[in-house]
mmCIF file of C-alpha atoms in Angstrom:
data_model
loop_
_atom_site.group_PDB
_atom_site.id
_atom_site.type_symbol
_atom_site.label_atom_id
_atom_site.label_comp_id
_atom_site.label_asym_id
_atom_site.label_seq_id
_atom_site.Cartn_x
_atom_site.Cartn_y
_atom_site.Cartn_z
ATOM 1 C CA MET A 689 -0.137 -33.076 -22.599
ATOM 2 C CA THR A 690 0.550 -29.356 -23.003
ATOM 3 C CA GLY A 691 2.227 -29.028 -19.782
ATOM 4 C CA MET A 692 -0.253 -26.288 -18.923
ATOM 5 C CA ILE A 693 -1.408 -26.084 -14.912
ATOM 6 C CA GLU A 694 -4.994 -26.883 -15.265
ATOM 7 C CA GLY A 695 -7.689 -25.900 -12.501
ATOM 8 C CA GLY A 696 -6.483 -23.925 -9.587
ATOM 9 C CA TRP A 697 -9.699 -21.279 -9.665
ATOM 10 C CA GLU A 698 -9.858 -21.557 -6.110
ATOM 11 C CA PHE A 699 -6.570 -19.712 -5.884
ATOM 12 C CA VAL A 700 -7.813 -17.319 -8.630
ATOM 13 C CA TRP A 701 -10.969 -16.445 -6.287
ATOM 14 C CA SER A 702 -9.009 -16.108 -3.153
ATOM 15 C CA VAL A 703 -6.656 -13.594 -4.667
ATOM 16 C CA TYR A 704 -9.630 -11.768 -6.176
ATOM 17 C CA GLY A 705 -11.639 -11.955 -3.014
ATOM 18 C CA ILE A 706 -9.046 -10.877 -0.737
ATOM 19 C CA THR A 707 -7.819 -8.111 -2.838
ATOM 20 C CA TRP A 708 -11.449 -6.593 -3.193
ATOM 21 C CA ALA A 709 -12.066 -7.148 0.460
ATOM 22 C CA GLY A 710 -8.902 -5.355 1.585
ATOM 23 C CA LEU A 711 -9.597 -2.663 -0.623
ATOM 24 C CA ALA A 712 -13.457 -2.232 0.543
ATOM 25 C CA LEU A 713 -12.015 -2.560 4.133
ATOM 26 C CA TYR A 714 -9.518 0.406 3.754
ATOM 27 C CA ALA A 715 -12.473 2.473 2.151
ATOM 28 C CA TRP A 716 -14.712 1.818 5.176
ATOM 29 C CA HIS A 717 -11.769 2.778 7.621
ATOM 30 C CA LEU A 718 -11.384 6.208 5.626
ATOM 31 C CA TYR A 719 -15.219 6.519 5.973
ATOM 32 C CA ARG A 720 -14.913 6.100 9.565
ATOM 33 C CA HIS A 721 -12.285 8.486 10.094
ATOM 34 C CA GLU A 722 -14.394 10.520 8.128
ATOM 35 C CA LYS A 723 -17.421 10.447 10.528
ATOM 36 C CA ALA A 724 -15.605 10.778 13.185
ATOM 37 C CA SER A 725 -14.050 14.157 12.479
ATOM 38 C CA MET B 136 -15.244 17.109 5.546
ATOM 39 C CA LYS B 137 -16.901 17.787 1.755
ATOM 40 C CA ALA B 138 -16.607 15.459 -0.895
ATOM 41 C CA LYS B 139 -13.494 16.433 -3.043
ATOM 42 C CA TRP B 140 -12.038 16.019 -6.498
ATOM 43 C CA GLU B 141 -10.353 12.593 -5.059
ATOM 44 C CA LEU B 142 -13.773 10.788 -4.479
ATOM 45 C CA GLY B 143 -14.246 11.038 -8.431
ATOM 46 C CA VAL B 144 -10.741 9.796 -9.138
ATOM 47 C CA GLY B 145 -11.230 7.164 -6.714
ATOM 48 C CA LEU B 146 -14.429 6.324 -8.310
ATOM 49 C CA PHE B 147 -13.040 6.233 -11.740
ATOM 50 C CA GLY B 148 -10.326 4.102 -10.560
ATOM 51 C CA LEU B 149 -12.831 1.577 -9.185
ATOM 52 C CA LEU B 150 -14.755 1.392 -12.330
ATOM 53 C CA LEU B 151 -11.499 0.734 -14.395
ATOM 54 C CA LEU B 152 -10.817 -1.956 -11.883
ATOM 55 C CA ILE B 153 -14.067 -3.674 -12.240
ATOM 56 C CA TRP B 154 -13.758 -3.797 -16.127
ATOM 57 C CA SER B 155 -10.433 -5.096 -16.016
ATOM 58 C CA HIS B 156 -10.903 -7.778 -13.323
ATOM 59 C CA TYR B 157 -13.950 -8.899 -15.028
ATOM 60 C CA THR B 158 -12.069 -8.829 -18.247
ATOM 61 C CA GLY B 159 -8.973 -10.536 -16.984
ATOM 62 C CA LEU B 160 -11.266 -13.458 -15.130
ATOM 63 C CA PHE B 161 -13.853 -13.973 -17.966
ATOM 64 C CA VAL B 162 -12.660 -12.867 -21.582
ATOM 65 C CA ALA B 163 -8.924 -12.812 -21.461
ATOM 66 C CA PRO B 164 -7.546 -16.280 -22.657
ATOM 67 C CA PRO B 165 -5.824 -18.463 -20.099
ATOM 68 C CA GLU B 166 -2.088 -18.095 -19.740
ATOM 69 C CA ALA B 167 0.291 -20.765 -22.061
ATOM 70 C CA MET B 168 1.867 -22.258 -19.252
ATOM 71 C CA MET B 169 -0.130 -21.565 -15.921
ATOM 72 C CA GLY B 170 -3.827 -22.033 -17.581
ATOM 73 C CA ASP B 171 -6.406 -20.218 -15.544
ATOM 74 C CA VAL B 172 -4.145 -19.448 -12.396
ATOM 75 C CA GLY B 173 -2.501 -17.143 -14.809
ATOM 76 C CA ARG B 174 -5.454 -14.669 -14.302
ATOM 77 C CA ILE B 175 -3.966 -13.596 -10.902
ATOM 78 C CA LEU B 176 -1.848 -11.388 -13.263
ATOM 79 C CA TYR B 177 -4.583 -8.592 -13.299
ATOM 80 C CA ALA B 178 -4.819 -8.341 -9.612
ATOM 81 C CA HIS B 179 -1.216 -9.172 -8.657
ATOM 82 C CA VAL B 180 1.008 -6.824 -10.975
ATOM 83 C CA PRO B 181 -1.179 -3.593 -10.624
ATOM 84 C CA THR B 182 -0.971 -4.106 -6.835
ATOM 85 C CA ALA B 183 2.651 -4.115 -6.874
ATOM 86 C CA TRP B 184 3.379 -1.409 -9.464
ATOM 87 C CA VAL B 185 0.862 0.927 -7.456
ATOM 88 C CA GLY B 186 2.445 -0.106 -4.100
ATOM 89 C CA LEU B 187 5.956 0.683 -5.167
ATOM 90 C CA LEU B 188 4.825 4.071 -6.581
ATOM 91 C CA THR B 189 3.103 4.783 -3.315
ATOM 92 C CA TYR B 190 6.000 4.191 -1.535
ATOM 93 C CA LEU B 191 7.887 6.465 -3.756
ATOM 94 C CA VAL B 192 5.479 9.264 -2.711
ATOM 95 C CA ALA B 193 6.211 8.799 0.637
ATOM 96 C CA PHE B 194 10.009 8.922 0.036
ATOM 97 C CA ILE B 195 9.400 12.279 -1.521
ATOM 98 C CA ALA B 196 6.966 13.743 1.435
ATOM 99 C CA ALA B 197 9.693 12.527 4.038
ATOM 100 C CA VAL B 198 12.249 14.412 2.106
ATOM 101 C CA GLY B 199 9.893 17.259 1.947
ATOM 102 C CA ALA B 200 9.171 17.106 5.316
ATOM 103 C CA ILE B 201 12.715 16.973 6.568
ATOM 104 C CA TRP B 202 13.554 19.795 4.414
ATOM 105 C CA THR B 203 10.829 22.218 4.891
ATOM 106 C CA GLY B 204 9.093 21.224 8.463
ATOM 107 C CA ARG B 205 5.787 21.523 6.799
ATOM 108 C CA TRP B 206 2.848 19.521 8.291
ATOM 109 C CA ALA B 207 1.197 19.068 5.089
ATOM 110 C CA TRP B 208 4.352 16.917 3.792
ATOM 111 C CA ASP B 209 4.245 15.088 6.971
ATOM 112 C CA ALA B 210 0.376 14.198 6.554
ATOM 113 C CA MET B 211 1.498 12.726 3.173
ATOM 114 C CA VAL B 212 4.037 10.517 4.693
ATOM 115 C CA GLU B 213 1.501 8.949 6.674
ATOM 116 C CA ALA B 214 -1.172 8.828 4.093
ATOM 117 C CA SER B 215 1.035 7.393 1.527
ATOM 118 C CA VAL B 216 2.576 4.771 3.989
ATOM 119 C CA GLU B 217 -0.809 3.815 5.001
ATOM 120 C CA VAL B 218 -1.900 2.990 1.734
ATOM 121 C CA GLY B 219 1.723 1.592 0.587
ATOM 122 C CA LEU B 220 1.469 -0.958 3.523
ATOM 123 C CA LEU B 221 -2.095 -1.961 2.420
ATOM 124 C CA LEU B 222 -0.845 -2.727 -1.109
ATOM 125 C CA ASN B 223 2.006 -4.307 0.097
ATOM 126 C CA VAL B 224 0.244 -6.684 2.277
ATOM 127 C CA LEU B 225 -2.284 -7.735 -0.448
ATOM 128 C CA LEU B 226 0.599 -8.038 -2.469
ATOM 129 C CA LEU B 227 2.171 -10.844 -0.377
ATOM 130 C CA VAL B 228 -1.069 -12.217 0.089
ATOM 131 C CA GLN B 229 -1.722 -12.296 -3.549
ATOM 132 C CA GLY B 230 1.926 -13.815 -4.270
ATOM 133 C CA SER B 231 1.523 -16.466 -1.955
ATOM 134 C CA LEU B 232 -2.006 -17.691 -3.551
ATOM 135 C CA TRP B 233 -0.129 -17.614 -6.871
ATOM 136 C CA ALA B 234 3.165 -19.347 -5.702
ATOM 137 C CA LYS B 235 1.242 -22.454 -4.501
ATOM 138 C CA PRO B 236 -0.263 -23.650 -7.739
ATOM 139 C CA THR B 237 2.692 -22.843 -9.674
ATOM 140 C CA TRP B 238 5.915 -23.406 -7.398
ATOM 141 C CA GLY B 239 4.000 -25.992 -5.097
ATOM 142 C CA VAL B 240 4.647 -24.013 -1.922
ATOM 143 C CA TYR B 241 2.962 -20.824 -0.298
ATOM 144 C CA TRP B 242 6.332 -19.362 0.665
ATOM 145 C CA THR B 243 9.803 -19.875 -0.013
ATOM 146 C CA TRP B 244 12.713 -17.404 0.957
ATOM 147 C CA ASP B 245 13.284 -16.298 -2.530
ATOM 148 C CA PRO B 246 14.995 -12.980 -3.061
ATOM 149 C CA ARG B 247 11.737 -11.114 -4.458
ATOM 150 C CA LEU B 248 9.659 -12.261 -1.491
ATOM 151 C CA THR B 249 12.044 -11.844 1.079
ATOM 152 C CA THR B 250 12.654 -8.338 0.281
ATOM 153 C CA CYS B 251 8.794 -7.495 -0.356
ATOM 154 C CA ALA B 252 8.499 -9.112 3.427
ATOM 155 C CA ILE B 253 11.330 -6.548 4.774
ATOM 156 C CA MET B 254 9.297 -3.951 2.863
ATOM 157 C CA VAL B 255 6.033 -4.543 4.875
ATOM 158 C CA VAL B 256 8.203 -4.803 8.397
ATOM 159 C CA ALA B 257 10.067 -1.536 7.605
ATOM 160 C CA PHE B 258 6.885 0.311 6.566
ATOM 161 C CA GLY B 259 5.087 -1.090 9.155
ATOM 162 C CA VAL B 260 8.010 0.189 11.837
ATOM 163 C CA VAL B 261 7.570 3.882 10.241
ATOM 164 C CA LEU B 262 3.618 3.819 11.208
ATOM 165 C CA THR B 263 4.060 2.336 14.560
ATOM 166 C CA LEU B 264 6.572 4.818 15.103
ATOM 167 C CA ARG B 265 4.187 7.583 14.216
ATOM 168 C CA ARG B 266 1.824 6.377 16.798
ATOM 169 C CA GLN B 267 4.186 5.962 19.352
ATOM 170 C CA ILE B 268 5.428 9.734 19.313
ATOM 171 C CA ASP B 269 3.152 12.537 21.029
ATOM 172 C CA ASP B 270 5.284 15.388 19.892
ATOM 173 C CA PRO B 271 4.444 16.453 16.653
ATOM 174 C CA MET B 272 8.017 18.067 15.401
ATOM 175 C CA ARG B 273 9.725 14.827 16.752
ATOM 176 C CA ARG B 274 6.989 12.371 15.119
ATOM 177 C CA LEU B 275 7.718 14.639 11.761
ATOM 178 C CA THR B 276 11.625 14.308 12.160
ATOM 179 C CA LEU B 277 11.977 10.403 13.374
ATOM 180 C CA SER B 278 9.031 9.056 11.109
ATOM 181 C CA SER B 279 10.563 10.923 8.013
ATOM 182 C CA VAL B 280 13.867 9.450 8.578
ATOM 183 C CA ALA B 281 12.482 6.066 8.889
ATOM 184 C CA THR B 282 10.741 6.508 5.571
ATOM 185 C CA ILE B 283 13.709 7.291 3.958
ATOM 186 C CA ILE B 284 15.805 4.482 5.453
ATOM 187 C CA ALA B 285 12.804 2.284 4.522
ATOM 188 C CA PHE B 286 12.659 3.270 1.059
ATOM 189 C CA VAL B 287 16.322 2.148 0.389
ATOM 190 C CA ASN B 288 14.782 -1.346 0.001
ATOM 191 C CA VAL B 289 12.426 -0.330 -2.563
ATOM 192 C CA PRO B 290 14.554 -0.305 -5.674
ATOM 193 C CA ILE B 291 16.310 -3.649 -4.215
ATOM 194 C CA VAL B 292 12.772 -5.099 -4.348
ATOM 195 C CA TYR B 293 12.090 -4.074 -8.129
ATOM 196 C CA LEU B 294 15.510 -5.055 -9.352
ATOM 197 C CA SER B 295 15.877 -8.340 -7.151
ATOM 198 C CA VAL B 296 14.443 -10.517 -10.253
ATOM 199 C CA LYS B 297 17.470 -9.021 -12.204
ATOM 200 C CA TRP B 298 20.140 -9.058 -9.670
ATOM 201 C CA TRP B 299 19.721 -12.534 -8.126
ATOM 202 C CA ARG B 300 18.520 -16.381 -9.367
ATOM 203 C CA THR B 301 14.921 -16.158 -8.607
ATOM 204 C CA LEU B 302 11.836 -18.296 -8.785
ATOM 205 C CA HIS B 303 10.095 -15.201 -9.515
ATOM 206 C CA GLN B 304 9.331 -14.250 -13.244
ATOM 207 C CA PRO B 305 11.245 -10.931 -14.763
ATOM 208 C CA TYR B 306 9.204 -7.591 -14.920
ATOM 209 C CA SER B 307 5.909 -7.942 -16.483
ATOM 210 C CA SER B 308 5.649 -5.277 -19.126
ATOM 211 C CA PRO B 309 3.509 -4.989 -22.469
ATOM 212 C CA ASP B 310 6.691 -6.483 -23.944
ATOM 213 C CA THR B 311 6.714 -9.488 -21.872
ATOM 214 C CA VAL B 312 2.766 -10.316 -21.988
ATOM 215 C CA ASP B 313 0.777 -11.446 -25.115
ATOM 216 C CA GLY B 314 -1.326 -8.593 -26.832
ATOM 217 C CA SER B 315 -4.458 -10.157 -25.697
ATOM 218 C CA MET B 316 -3.569 -9.427 -22.211
ATOM 219 C CA VAL B 317 -2.009 -6.019 -22.243
ATOM 220 C CA THR B 318 -5.172 -3.894 -22.498
ATOM 221 C CA PRO B 319 -7.056 -5.502 -19.166
ATOM 222 C CA LEU B 320 -3.582 -5.320 -17.259
ATOM 223 C CA ARG B 321 -2.917 -1.932 -18.371
ATOM 224 C CA VAL B 322 -6.799 -0.676 -17.457
ATOM 225 C CA ALA B 323 -6.116 -2.352 -14.203
ATOM 226 C CA ALA B 324 -2.972 -0.764 -13.367
ATOM 227 C CA PHE B 325 -4.500 2.848 -14.004
ATOM 228 C CA GLY B 326 -7.358 1.701 -12.235
ATOM 229 C CA MET B 327 -5.449 0.870 -9.015
ATOM 230 C CA LEU B 328 -3.528 4.125 -9.383
ATOM 231 C CA PHE B 329 -6.464 5.879 -9.657
ATOM 232 C CA LEU B 330 -8.257 4.371 -6.698
ATOM 233 C CA ALA B 331 -4.945 4.522 -4.568
ATOM 234 C CA THR B 332 -4.589 8.389 -5.373
ATOM 235 C CA GLY B 333 -8.242 8.705 -4.129
ATOM 236 C CA PHE B 334 -7.277 6.777 -0.620
ATOM 237 C CA VAL B 335 -3.931 8.640 -0.299
ATOM 238 C CA VAL B 336 -5.529 12.063 -0.937
ATOM 239 C CA ARG B 337 -8.382 11.573 1.221
ATOM 240 C CA ARG B 338 -6.269 10.070 4.000
ATOM 241 C CA TRP B 339 -3.834 12.888 3.657
ATOM 242 C CA ARG B 340 -6.721 15.574 4.053
ATOM 243 C CA GLN B 341 -7.773 13.681 7.111
ATOM 244 C CA VAL B 342 -4.333 13.518 8.789
ATOM 245 C CA ASN B 343 -3.806 17.113 7.764
ATOM 246 C CA THR B 344 -6.873 18.188 9.864
ATOM 247 C CA ARG B 345 -5.741 16.132 12.716
ATOM 248 C CA LEU B 346 -2.174 17.575 12.630
ATOM 249 C CA ALA B 347 -3.612 21.075 12.335
ATOM 250 C CA ILE B 348 -5.692 20.453 15.447
ATOM 251 C CA GLU B 349 -2.803 19.013 17.308
ATOM 252 C CA VAL B 350 -0.297 21.633 16.647
ATOM 253 C CA GLN B 351 -2.737 24.517 17.585
ATOM 254 C CA ALA B 352 -3.652 22.612 20.820
ATOM 255 C CA PRO B 353 -2.208 24.440 23.717
ATOM 256 C CA ASP B 354 0.349 22.663 25.757
ATOM 257 C CA LEU B 355 -1.490 21.083 28.729
ATOM 258 C CA PRO B 356 -0.935 22.386 32.166
ATOM 259 C CA GLU B 357 1.772 20.482 34.523
ATOM 260 C CA GLU B 358 0.337 18.031 36.985
ATOM 261 C CA PRO B 359 -0.146 19.968 40.163
ATOM 262 C CA LYS B 360 2.192 19.007 42.989
ATOM 263 C CA PRO B 361 0.705 16.813 45.723
ATOM 264 C CA LEU B 362 -0.335 19.144 48.651
ATOM 265 C CA HIS B 363 1.434 18.544 51.882
ATOM 266 C CA VAL B 364 -0.171 19.464 54.953
ATOM 267 C CA GLU B 365 1.893 19.990 57.924
ATOM 268 C CA GLU B 366 0.038 18.240 60.928
ATOM 269 C CA SER B 367 -0.460 21.056 63.456
ATOM 270 C CA LYS B 368 1.121 19.833 66.956
#
């Protein structure tokens, strides 16, 4: 027993997935504004 | 709008972020206590640092807008609050997903988490306010004052882990993180910084253009009064 938390990759993937999705959506939002103007 | 330098800066940030996230996920060692869950560090900490920095830019722009009344500062308030809010929302979601495997809950009313939630609400009010006010000068003044008031909470968020007993760990810095984790963390921070800079500057140009059109547009004529036709007897 080392006391280290085991597993938890689902949380890691969720964080990275949501982060990249958020950044991509904002880039898309900027692109759409660009097109509209 | 033509491609400007901010596109290059944003793309460079994107490359740094891809490299650092890949390294953080697959190359860096697991954290001593948190194991693989500790890899959330490379996404969460740069989001926090750059989010707070973006709000600092919004604060400076708000002071500049009130001081000078220039639309360029006003556009910077809107652009930086918008990007800051994006990072702030991501920060809360990342934090909740990190809290579950380490603290056992997605959310707790801990000082750091609570002040972060207040930050989202306060800057959300700034953006809502900007969308509700039609008069450009009134919008500049009120949203700048709201930004300055909202910013009061930002140093409190930063210092909350020092001031109060909290579940949240103290500040992360190269001194508090193992050497093997420092490089991906540092590169991720610069990646997020460059990407956010690209976002803010691009958005600033768009808002600036919109404001220029808005300010130059002639006032609409008053609504015509209804005609009263007298009936002939």
